[in-house]
GROMACS .gro file of C-alpha atoms in nm:
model
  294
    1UNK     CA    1   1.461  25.079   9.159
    2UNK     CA    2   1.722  24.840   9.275
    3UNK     CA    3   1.745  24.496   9.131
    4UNK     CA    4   1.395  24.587   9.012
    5UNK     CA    5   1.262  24.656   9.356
    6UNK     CA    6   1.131  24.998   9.435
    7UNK     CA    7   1.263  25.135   9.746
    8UNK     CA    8   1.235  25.476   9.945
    9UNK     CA    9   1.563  25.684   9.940
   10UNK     CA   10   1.756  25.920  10.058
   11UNK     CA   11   2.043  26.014   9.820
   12UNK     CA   12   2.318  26.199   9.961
   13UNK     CA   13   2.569  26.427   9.741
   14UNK     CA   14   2.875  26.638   9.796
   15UNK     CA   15   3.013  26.873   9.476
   16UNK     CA   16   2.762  26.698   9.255
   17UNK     CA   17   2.896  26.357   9.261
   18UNK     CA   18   2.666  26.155   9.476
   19UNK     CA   19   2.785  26.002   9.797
   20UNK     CA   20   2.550  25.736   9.871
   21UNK     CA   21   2.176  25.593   9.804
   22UNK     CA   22   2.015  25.516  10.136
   23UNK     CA   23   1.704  25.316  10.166
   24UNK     CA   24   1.494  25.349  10.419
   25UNK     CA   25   1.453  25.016  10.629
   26UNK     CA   26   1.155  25.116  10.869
   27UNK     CA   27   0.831  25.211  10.673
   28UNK     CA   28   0.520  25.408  10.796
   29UNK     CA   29   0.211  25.194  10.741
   30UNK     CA   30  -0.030  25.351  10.992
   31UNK     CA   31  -0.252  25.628  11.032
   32UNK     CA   32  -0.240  25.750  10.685
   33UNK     CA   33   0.058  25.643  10.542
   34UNK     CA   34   0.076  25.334  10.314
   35UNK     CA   35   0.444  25.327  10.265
   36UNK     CA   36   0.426  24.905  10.196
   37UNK     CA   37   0.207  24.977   9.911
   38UNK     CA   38   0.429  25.116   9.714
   39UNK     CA   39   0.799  25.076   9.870
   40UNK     CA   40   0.974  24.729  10.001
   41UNK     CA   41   1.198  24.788  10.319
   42UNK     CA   42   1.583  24.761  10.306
   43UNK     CA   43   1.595  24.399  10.539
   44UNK     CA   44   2.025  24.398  10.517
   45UNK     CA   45   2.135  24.586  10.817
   46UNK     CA   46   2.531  24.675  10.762
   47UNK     CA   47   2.516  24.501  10.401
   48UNK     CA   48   2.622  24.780  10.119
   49UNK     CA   49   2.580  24.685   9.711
   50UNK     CA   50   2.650  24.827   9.455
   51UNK     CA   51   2.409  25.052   9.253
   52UNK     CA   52   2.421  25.079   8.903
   53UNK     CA   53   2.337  25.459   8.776
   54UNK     CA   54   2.098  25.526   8.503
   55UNK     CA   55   2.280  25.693   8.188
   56UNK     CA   56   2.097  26.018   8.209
   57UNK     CA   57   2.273  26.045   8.569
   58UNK     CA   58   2.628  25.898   8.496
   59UNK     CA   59   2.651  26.166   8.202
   60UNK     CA   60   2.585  26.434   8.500
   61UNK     CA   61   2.815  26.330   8.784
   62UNK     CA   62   3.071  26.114   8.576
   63UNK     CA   63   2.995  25.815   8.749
   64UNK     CA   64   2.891  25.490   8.672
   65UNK     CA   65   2.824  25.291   9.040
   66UNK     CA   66   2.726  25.432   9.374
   67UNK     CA   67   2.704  25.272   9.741
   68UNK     CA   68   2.329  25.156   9.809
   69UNK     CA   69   2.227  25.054  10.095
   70UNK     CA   70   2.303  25.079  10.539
   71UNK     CA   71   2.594  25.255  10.558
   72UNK     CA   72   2.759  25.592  10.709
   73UNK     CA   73   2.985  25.849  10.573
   74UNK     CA   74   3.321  25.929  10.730
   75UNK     CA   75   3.448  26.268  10.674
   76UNK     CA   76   3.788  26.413  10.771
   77UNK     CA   77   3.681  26.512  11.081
   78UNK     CA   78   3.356  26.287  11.193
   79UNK     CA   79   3.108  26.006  11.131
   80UNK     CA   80   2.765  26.073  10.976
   81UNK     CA   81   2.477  25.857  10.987
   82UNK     CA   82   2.116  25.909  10.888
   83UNK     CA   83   1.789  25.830  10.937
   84UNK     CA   84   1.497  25.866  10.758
   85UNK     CA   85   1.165  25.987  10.892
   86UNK     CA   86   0.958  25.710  11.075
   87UNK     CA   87   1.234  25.519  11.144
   88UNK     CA   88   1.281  25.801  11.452
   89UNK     CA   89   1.007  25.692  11.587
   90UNK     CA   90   1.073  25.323  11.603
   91UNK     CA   91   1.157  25.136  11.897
   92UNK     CA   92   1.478  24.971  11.755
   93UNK     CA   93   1.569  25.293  11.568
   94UNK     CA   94   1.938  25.313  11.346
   95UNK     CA   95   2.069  25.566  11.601
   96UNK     CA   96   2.112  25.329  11.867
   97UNK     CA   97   2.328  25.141  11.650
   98UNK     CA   98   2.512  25.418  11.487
   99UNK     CA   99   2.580  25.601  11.808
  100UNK     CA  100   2.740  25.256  11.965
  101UNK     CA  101   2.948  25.233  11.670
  102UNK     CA  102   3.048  25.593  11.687
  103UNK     CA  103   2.862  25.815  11.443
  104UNK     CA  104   2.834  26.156  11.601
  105UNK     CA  105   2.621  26.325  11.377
  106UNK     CA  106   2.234  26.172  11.259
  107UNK     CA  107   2.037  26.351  11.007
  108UNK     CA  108   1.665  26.312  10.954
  109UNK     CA  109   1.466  26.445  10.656
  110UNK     CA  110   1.127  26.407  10.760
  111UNK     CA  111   0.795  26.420  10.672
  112UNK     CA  112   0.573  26.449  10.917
  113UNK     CA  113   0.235  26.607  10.973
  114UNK     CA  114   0.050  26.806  11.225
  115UNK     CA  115  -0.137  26.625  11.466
  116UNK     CA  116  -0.235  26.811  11.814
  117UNK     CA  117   0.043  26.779  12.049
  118UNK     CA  118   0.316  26.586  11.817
  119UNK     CA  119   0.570  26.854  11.836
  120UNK     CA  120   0.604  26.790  12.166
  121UNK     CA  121   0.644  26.380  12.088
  122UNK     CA  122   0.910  26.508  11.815
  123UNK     CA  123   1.141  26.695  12.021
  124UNK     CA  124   1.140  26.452  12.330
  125UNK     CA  125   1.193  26.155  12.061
  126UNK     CA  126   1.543  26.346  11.935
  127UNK     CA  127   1.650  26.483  12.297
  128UNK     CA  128   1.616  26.130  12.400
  129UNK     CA  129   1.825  25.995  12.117
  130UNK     CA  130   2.087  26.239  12.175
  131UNK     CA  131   2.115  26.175  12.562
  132UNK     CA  132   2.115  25.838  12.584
  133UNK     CA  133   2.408  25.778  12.391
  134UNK     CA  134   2.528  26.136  12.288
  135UNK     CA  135   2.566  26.318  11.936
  136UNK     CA  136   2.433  26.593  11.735
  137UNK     CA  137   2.100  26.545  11.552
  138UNK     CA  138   1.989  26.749  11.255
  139UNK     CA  139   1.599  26.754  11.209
  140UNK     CA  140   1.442  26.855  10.878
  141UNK     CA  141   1.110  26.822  10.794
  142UNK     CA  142   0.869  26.893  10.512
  143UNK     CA  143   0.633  27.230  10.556
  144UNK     CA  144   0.298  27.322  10.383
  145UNK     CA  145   0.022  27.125  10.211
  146UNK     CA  146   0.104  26.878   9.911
  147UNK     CA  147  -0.252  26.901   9.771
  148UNK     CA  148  -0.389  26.650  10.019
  149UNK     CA  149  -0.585  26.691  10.334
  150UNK     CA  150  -0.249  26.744  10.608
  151UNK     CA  151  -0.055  26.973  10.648
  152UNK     CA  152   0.304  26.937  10.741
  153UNK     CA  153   0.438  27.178  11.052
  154UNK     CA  154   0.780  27.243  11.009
  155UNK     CA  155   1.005  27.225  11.361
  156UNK     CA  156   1.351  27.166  11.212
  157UNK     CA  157   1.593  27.169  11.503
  158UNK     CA  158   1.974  27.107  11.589
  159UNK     CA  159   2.039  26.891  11.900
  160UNK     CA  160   2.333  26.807  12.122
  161UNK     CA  161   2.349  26.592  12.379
  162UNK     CA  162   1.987  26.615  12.513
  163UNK     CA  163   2.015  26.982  12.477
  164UNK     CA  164   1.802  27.191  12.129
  165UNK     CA  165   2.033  27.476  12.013
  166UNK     CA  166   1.835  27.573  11.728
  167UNK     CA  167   1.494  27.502  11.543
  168UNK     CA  168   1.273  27.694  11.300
  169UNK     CA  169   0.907  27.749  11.332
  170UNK     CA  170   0.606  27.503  11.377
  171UNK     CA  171   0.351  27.722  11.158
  172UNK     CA  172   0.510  27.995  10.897
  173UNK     CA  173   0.390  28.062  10.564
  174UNK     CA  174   0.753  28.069  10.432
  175UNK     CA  175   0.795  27.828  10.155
  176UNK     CA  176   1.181  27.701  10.284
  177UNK     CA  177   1.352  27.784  10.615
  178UNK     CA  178   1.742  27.722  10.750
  179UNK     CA  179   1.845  27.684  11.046
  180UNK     CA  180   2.222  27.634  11.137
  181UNK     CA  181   2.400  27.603  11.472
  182UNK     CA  182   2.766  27.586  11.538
  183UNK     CA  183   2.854  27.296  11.758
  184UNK     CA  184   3.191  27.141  11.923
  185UNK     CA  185   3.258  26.786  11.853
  186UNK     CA  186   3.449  26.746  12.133
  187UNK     CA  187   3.159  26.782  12.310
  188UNK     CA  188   2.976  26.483  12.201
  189UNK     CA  189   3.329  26.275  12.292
  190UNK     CA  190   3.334  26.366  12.626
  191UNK     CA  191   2.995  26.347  12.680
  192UNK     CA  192   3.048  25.977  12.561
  193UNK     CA  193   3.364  25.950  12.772
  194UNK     CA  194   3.203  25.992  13.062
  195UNK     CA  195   2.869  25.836  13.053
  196UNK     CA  196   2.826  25.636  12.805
  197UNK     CA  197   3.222  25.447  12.722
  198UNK     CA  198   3.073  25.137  12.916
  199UNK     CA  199   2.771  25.073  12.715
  200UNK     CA  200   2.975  25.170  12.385
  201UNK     CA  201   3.205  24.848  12.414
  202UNK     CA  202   2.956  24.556  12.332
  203UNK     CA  203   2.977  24.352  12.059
  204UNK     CA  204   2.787  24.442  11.752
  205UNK     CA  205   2.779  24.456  11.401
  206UNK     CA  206   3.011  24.754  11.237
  207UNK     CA  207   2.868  25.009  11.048
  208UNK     CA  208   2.990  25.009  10.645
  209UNK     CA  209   3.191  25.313  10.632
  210UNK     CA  210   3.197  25.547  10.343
  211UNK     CA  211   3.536  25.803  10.313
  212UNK     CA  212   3.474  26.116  10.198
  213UNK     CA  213   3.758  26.381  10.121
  214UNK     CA  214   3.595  26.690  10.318
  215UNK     CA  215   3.543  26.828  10.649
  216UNK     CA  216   3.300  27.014  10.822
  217UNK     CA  217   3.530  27.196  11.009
  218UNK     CA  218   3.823  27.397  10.948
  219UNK     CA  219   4.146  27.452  11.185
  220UNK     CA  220   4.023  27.822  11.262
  221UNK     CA  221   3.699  27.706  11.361
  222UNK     CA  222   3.807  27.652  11.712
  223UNK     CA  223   3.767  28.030  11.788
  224UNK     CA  224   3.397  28.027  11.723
  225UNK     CA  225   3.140  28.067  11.990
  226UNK     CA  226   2.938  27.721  12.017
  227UNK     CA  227   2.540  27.778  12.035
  228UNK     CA  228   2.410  27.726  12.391
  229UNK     CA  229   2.079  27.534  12.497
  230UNK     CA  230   1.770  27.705  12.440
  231UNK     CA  231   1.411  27.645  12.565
  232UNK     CA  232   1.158  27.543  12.305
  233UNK     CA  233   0.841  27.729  12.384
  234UNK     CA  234   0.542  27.496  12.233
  235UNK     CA  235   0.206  27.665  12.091
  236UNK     CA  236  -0.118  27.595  12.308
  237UNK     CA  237  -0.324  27.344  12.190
  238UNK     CA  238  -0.565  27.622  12.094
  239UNK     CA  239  -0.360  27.770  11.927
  240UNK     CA  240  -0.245  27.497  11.703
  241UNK     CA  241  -0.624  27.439  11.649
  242UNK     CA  242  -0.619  27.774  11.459
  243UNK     CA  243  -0.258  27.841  11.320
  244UNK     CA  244  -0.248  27.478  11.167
  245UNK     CA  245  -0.574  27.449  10.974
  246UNK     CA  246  -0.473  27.867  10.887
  247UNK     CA  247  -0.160  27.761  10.718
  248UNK     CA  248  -0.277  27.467  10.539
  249UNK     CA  249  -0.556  27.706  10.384
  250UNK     CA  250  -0.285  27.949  10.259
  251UNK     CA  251  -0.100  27.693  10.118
  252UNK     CA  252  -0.393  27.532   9.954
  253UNK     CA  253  -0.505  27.867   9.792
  254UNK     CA  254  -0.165  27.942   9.661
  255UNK     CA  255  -0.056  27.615   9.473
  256UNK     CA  256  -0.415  27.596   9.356
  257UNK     CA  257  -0.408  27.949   9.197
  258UNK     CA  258  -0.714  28.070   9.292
  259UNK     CA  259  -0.876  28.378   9.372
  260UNK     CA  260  -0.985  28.352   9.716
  261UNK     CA  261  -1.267  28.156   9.929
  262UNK     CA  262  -1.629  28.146   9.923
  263UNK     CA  263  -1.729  28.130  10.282
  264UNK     CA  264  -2.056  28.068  10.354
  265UNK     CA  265  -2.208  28.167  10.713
  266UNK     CA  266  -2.524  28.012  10.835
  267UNK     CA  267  -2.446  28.147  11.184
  268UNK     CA  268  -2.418  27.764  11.352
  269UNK     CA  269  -2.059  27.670  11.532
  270UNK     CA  270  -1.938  27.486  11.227
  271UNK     CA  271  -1.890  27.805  10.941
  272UNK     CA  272  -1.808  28.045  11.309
  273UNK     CA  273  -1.494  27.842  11.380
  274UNK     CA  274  -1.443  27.819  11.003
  275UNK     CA  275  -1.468  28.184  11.016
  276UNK     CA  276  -1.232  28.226  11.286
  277UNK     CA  277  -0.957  27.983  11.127
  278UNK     CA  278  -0.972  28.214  10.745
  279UNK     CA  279  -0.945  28.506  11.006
  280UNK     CA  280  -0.674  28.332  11.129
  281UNK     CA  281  -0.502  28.268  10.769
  282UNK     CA  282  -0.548  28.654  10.707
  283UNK     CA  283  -0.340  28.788  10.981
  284UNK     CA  284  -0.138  28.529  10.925
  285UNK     CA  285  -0.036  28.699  10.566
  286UNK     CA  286  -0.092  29.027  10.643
  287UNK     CA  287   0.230  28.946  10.887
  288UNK     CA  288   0.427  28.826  10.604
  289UNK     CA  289   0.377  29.076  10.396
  290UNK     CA  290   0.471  29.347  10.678
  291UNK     CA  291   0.771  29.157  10.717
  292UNK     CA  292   0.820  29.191  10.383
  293UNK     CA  293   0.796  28.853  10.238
  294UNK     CA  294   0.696  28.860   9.832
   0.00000   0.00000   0.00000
């Protein structure tokens, strides 16, 4: 709640003193979201206030105000910007603006579910932001079931430049998974040097820069090997049919505490396929636990 508004955020922290509060500006209000009925949008592009913390916070990180609001953090080393989830998918999305300005490094926490097909709608949406303009792009999004009727698949992924270099799984019954990547920033600045310098010279509004004491990066760093492009194999869609609806099942099951399923057969195509996706589910688990998940 900011100047008793209720707004979606991200909140960003480093050494638990908190960076910046981030509203989201672009809200999901299609399909089956309803983000307008119960969050206002962020409307002040580049405009940063002032955000008053509640007691039970400033007694944990020692301070009393925090940035709120369109703005970037500048580290040591780079510029990072962020977006947050639908606003990816948006035809006048932040990164344009942030990579124009400079920002080499986007973040995305997501949450976005499986429909047929959409990884492949993700990961063109965030190789397209990163070529266009350059930059490394970290994807995160939310996994499992929440308790309602969609499931959410996963796909984190590191991108640079147009090119993945890491992502995690689209269907795993692993509660959290990390991925990590090691990456050369010069790369993005040449990459920008030579195609994009041009386009990168226009006048528009500056982002509001936050300084941070840290880096990502240390001197010695320059002696790692940098993660080279890899190919992203996608599921079939009939396989997605079965490993989606399988996963969500599990997941159901488990935060529900329950023993198990009553499936009932009546031999029509309806309880066969429903068959085939708890069959599905099982091998699913029995993987895990081979692997030795607990």
């Amino acid at each position: 709640m900011h100047h008793n508004v209720r707004y979606n955020c991200r909140v960003l922290f480093l050494n638990r003193k908190i960076l910046l509060i981030r509203p989201k500006m672009l809200m999901a209000n299609h399909g089956i979201y309803r983000e307008m009925r119960w969050f206002s949008p962020w409307s002040r592009l580049r405009q940063v206030e002032e955000y008053f913390l509640p007691r039970m916070i400033q007694g944990v990180t020692g301070q009393d105000t925090v940035p709120f609001g369109d703005c970037v953090l500048s580290t040591k080393d780079t510029c990072i910007g962020t977006e947050i989830c639908a606003e990816l998918w948006n035809p006048n999305s932040p990164h344009i603006q942030m990579g124009l300005d400079g920002v080499e490094i986007f973040t995305n926490s997501s949450a976005s579910h499986h429909e047929l097909r959409k990884a492949d709608q993700r990961v063109n949406l965030i190789k397209s932001a990163t070529t266009k303009s350059g930059g490394i792009y970290l994807y995160a999004n939310q996994r499992g079931c929440d308790g309602d009727r969609v499931y959410y698949d996963g796909c984190a992924m590191v991108v640079i430049n147009g090119d993945v270099v890491a992502h995690g799984a689209q269907f795993s019954l692993d509660d959290v998974e990390v991925i990590t990547a090691t990456l050369d920033l010069e790369d993005v600045r040449s990459y920008r040097g030579e195609l994009c310098q041009p386009h990168m010279e226009g006048e528009h509004k500056s982002c509001h820069r936050i300084k941070v004491d840290f880096s990502l990066s240390s001197p010695n760093d320059i002696y790692l090997p940098t993660h080279q492009p890899i190919q992203w194999h996608f599921h079939t869609p009939e396989e997605e049919i079965s490993l989606g609806p399988a996963c969500w099942l599990w997941d159901y099951l488990r935060r529900s505490g329950q023993g198990g399923f009553l499936l009932p057969l009546s031999g029509g195509v309806d309880s066969s396929s429903t068959a085939c996706i708890v069959h599905c589910m099982c091998v699913l688990l029995c993987q895990a636990v081979n692997d030795g998940s607990e």
